[in-house]
Amino acid sequence: MYIHQISVFIENKPGNIANFTNFLAEHKIDMRAFQIADSSDFGIIRIIVDDPFNTLTLLRDNDWYL
């Protein structure tokens, strides 16, 4: 069994992590793992979800930077 990790680039601004996690919650996407690597300008959120292929499609369709 393979585990697929999704990486999302996000601007390092207050509220952006909340916006991202709220977006996932609104679309009934459950995260199994969540990790952030950040710098002064941006961060990379790495998540593992139950349905990575549908999650990728949803994120792309809603202009999240993968």
Tab-separated table of C-alpha atoms in Angstrom:
chain	number	residue	atom	x	y	z
A	1	MET	CA	0.000	0.000	0.000
A	2	TYR	CA	1.285	3.440	-0.945
A	3	ILE	CA	0.729	6.572	1.080
A	4	HIS	CA	0.351	9.723	-0.989
A	5	GLN	CA	1.368	13.034	0.532
A	6	ILE	CA	0.005	16.309	-0.810
A	7	SER	CA	2.129	19.467	-0.594
A	8	VAL	CA	0.460	22.878	-0.748
A	9	PHE	CA	2.341	26.184	-0.975
A	10	ILE	CA	0.777	28.911	1.133
A	11	GLU	CA	1.695	32.521	1.829
A	12	ASN	CA	2.955	33.094	5.368
A	13	LYS	CA	0.154	35.406	6.548
A	14	PRO	CA	-2.132	35.279	9.592
A	15	GLY	CA	-5.244	33.229	8.942
A	16	ASN	CA	-4.008	31.289	5.907
A	17	ILE	CA	-3.642	27.987	7.746
A	18	ALA	CA	-7.135	28.424	9.178
A	19	ASN	CA	-8.485	29.192	5.695
A	20	PHE	CA	-6.874	26.040	4.334
A	21	THR	CA	-8.076	23.734	7.099
A	22	ASN	CA	-11.569	25.272	6.987
A	23	PHE	CA	-11.650	24.656	3.223
A	24	LEU	CA	-10.832	20.998	3.806
A	25	ALA	CA	-13.446	20.717	6.551
A	26	GLU	CA	-16.143	22.320	4.372
A	27	HIS	CA	-15.466	19.651	1.753
A	28	LYS	CA	-15.487	16.812	4.316
A	29	ILE	CA	-11.798	15.990	3.835
A	30	ASP	CA	-10.250	14.328	6.880
A	31	MET	CA	-6.527	14.802	7.420
A	32	ARG	CA	-4.555	11.861	8.796
A	33	ALA	CA	-1.311	13.844	9.074
A	34	PHE	CA	-0.416	17.536	8.873
A	35	GLN	CA	3.034	19.144	8.796
A	36	ILE	CA	4.242	22.666	8.025
A	37	ALA	CA	7.648	23.912	6.904
A	38	ASP	CA	7.840	27.689	6.764
A	39	SER	CA	10.054	30.606	5.892
A	40	SER	CA	9.463	34.329	6.272
A	41	ASP	CA	7.447	34.569	3.027
A	42	PHE	CA	5.704	31.244	2.493
A	43	GLY	CA	5.099	27.824	3.919
A	44	ILE	CA	4.614	24.329	2.622
A	45	ILE	CA	1.770	22.372	4.157
A	46	ARG	CA	2.082	18.620	3.784
A	47	ILE	CA	-1.000	16.523	4.405
A	48	ILE	CA	-2.036	12.899	4.191
A	49	VAL	CA	-5.738	12.340	3.549
A	50	ASP	CA	-8.022	9.345	2.972
A	51	ASP	CA	-8.712	10.164	-0.694
A	52	PRO	CA	-5.661	11.950	-2.125
A	53	PHE	CA	-6.743	11.872	-5.768
A	54	ASN	CA	-10.091	13.582	-5.201
A	55	THR	CA	-8.444	15.999	-2.767
A	56	LEU	CA	-5.847	16.974	-5.391
A	57	THR	CA	-8.583	17.628	-7.934
A	58	LEU	CA	-10.533	19.747	-5.458
A	59	LEU	CA	-7.459	21.774	-4.473
A	60	ARG	CA	-6.450	22.380	-8.099
A	61	ASP	CA	-9.986	23.364	-9.082
A	62	ASN	CA	-10.016	25.934	-6.273
A	63	ASP	CA	-6.624	27.491	-7.103
A	64	TRP	CA	-4.548	26.182	-4.208
A	65	TYR	CA	-0.873	26.042	-5.226
A	66	LEU	CA	0.382	22.469	-5.283
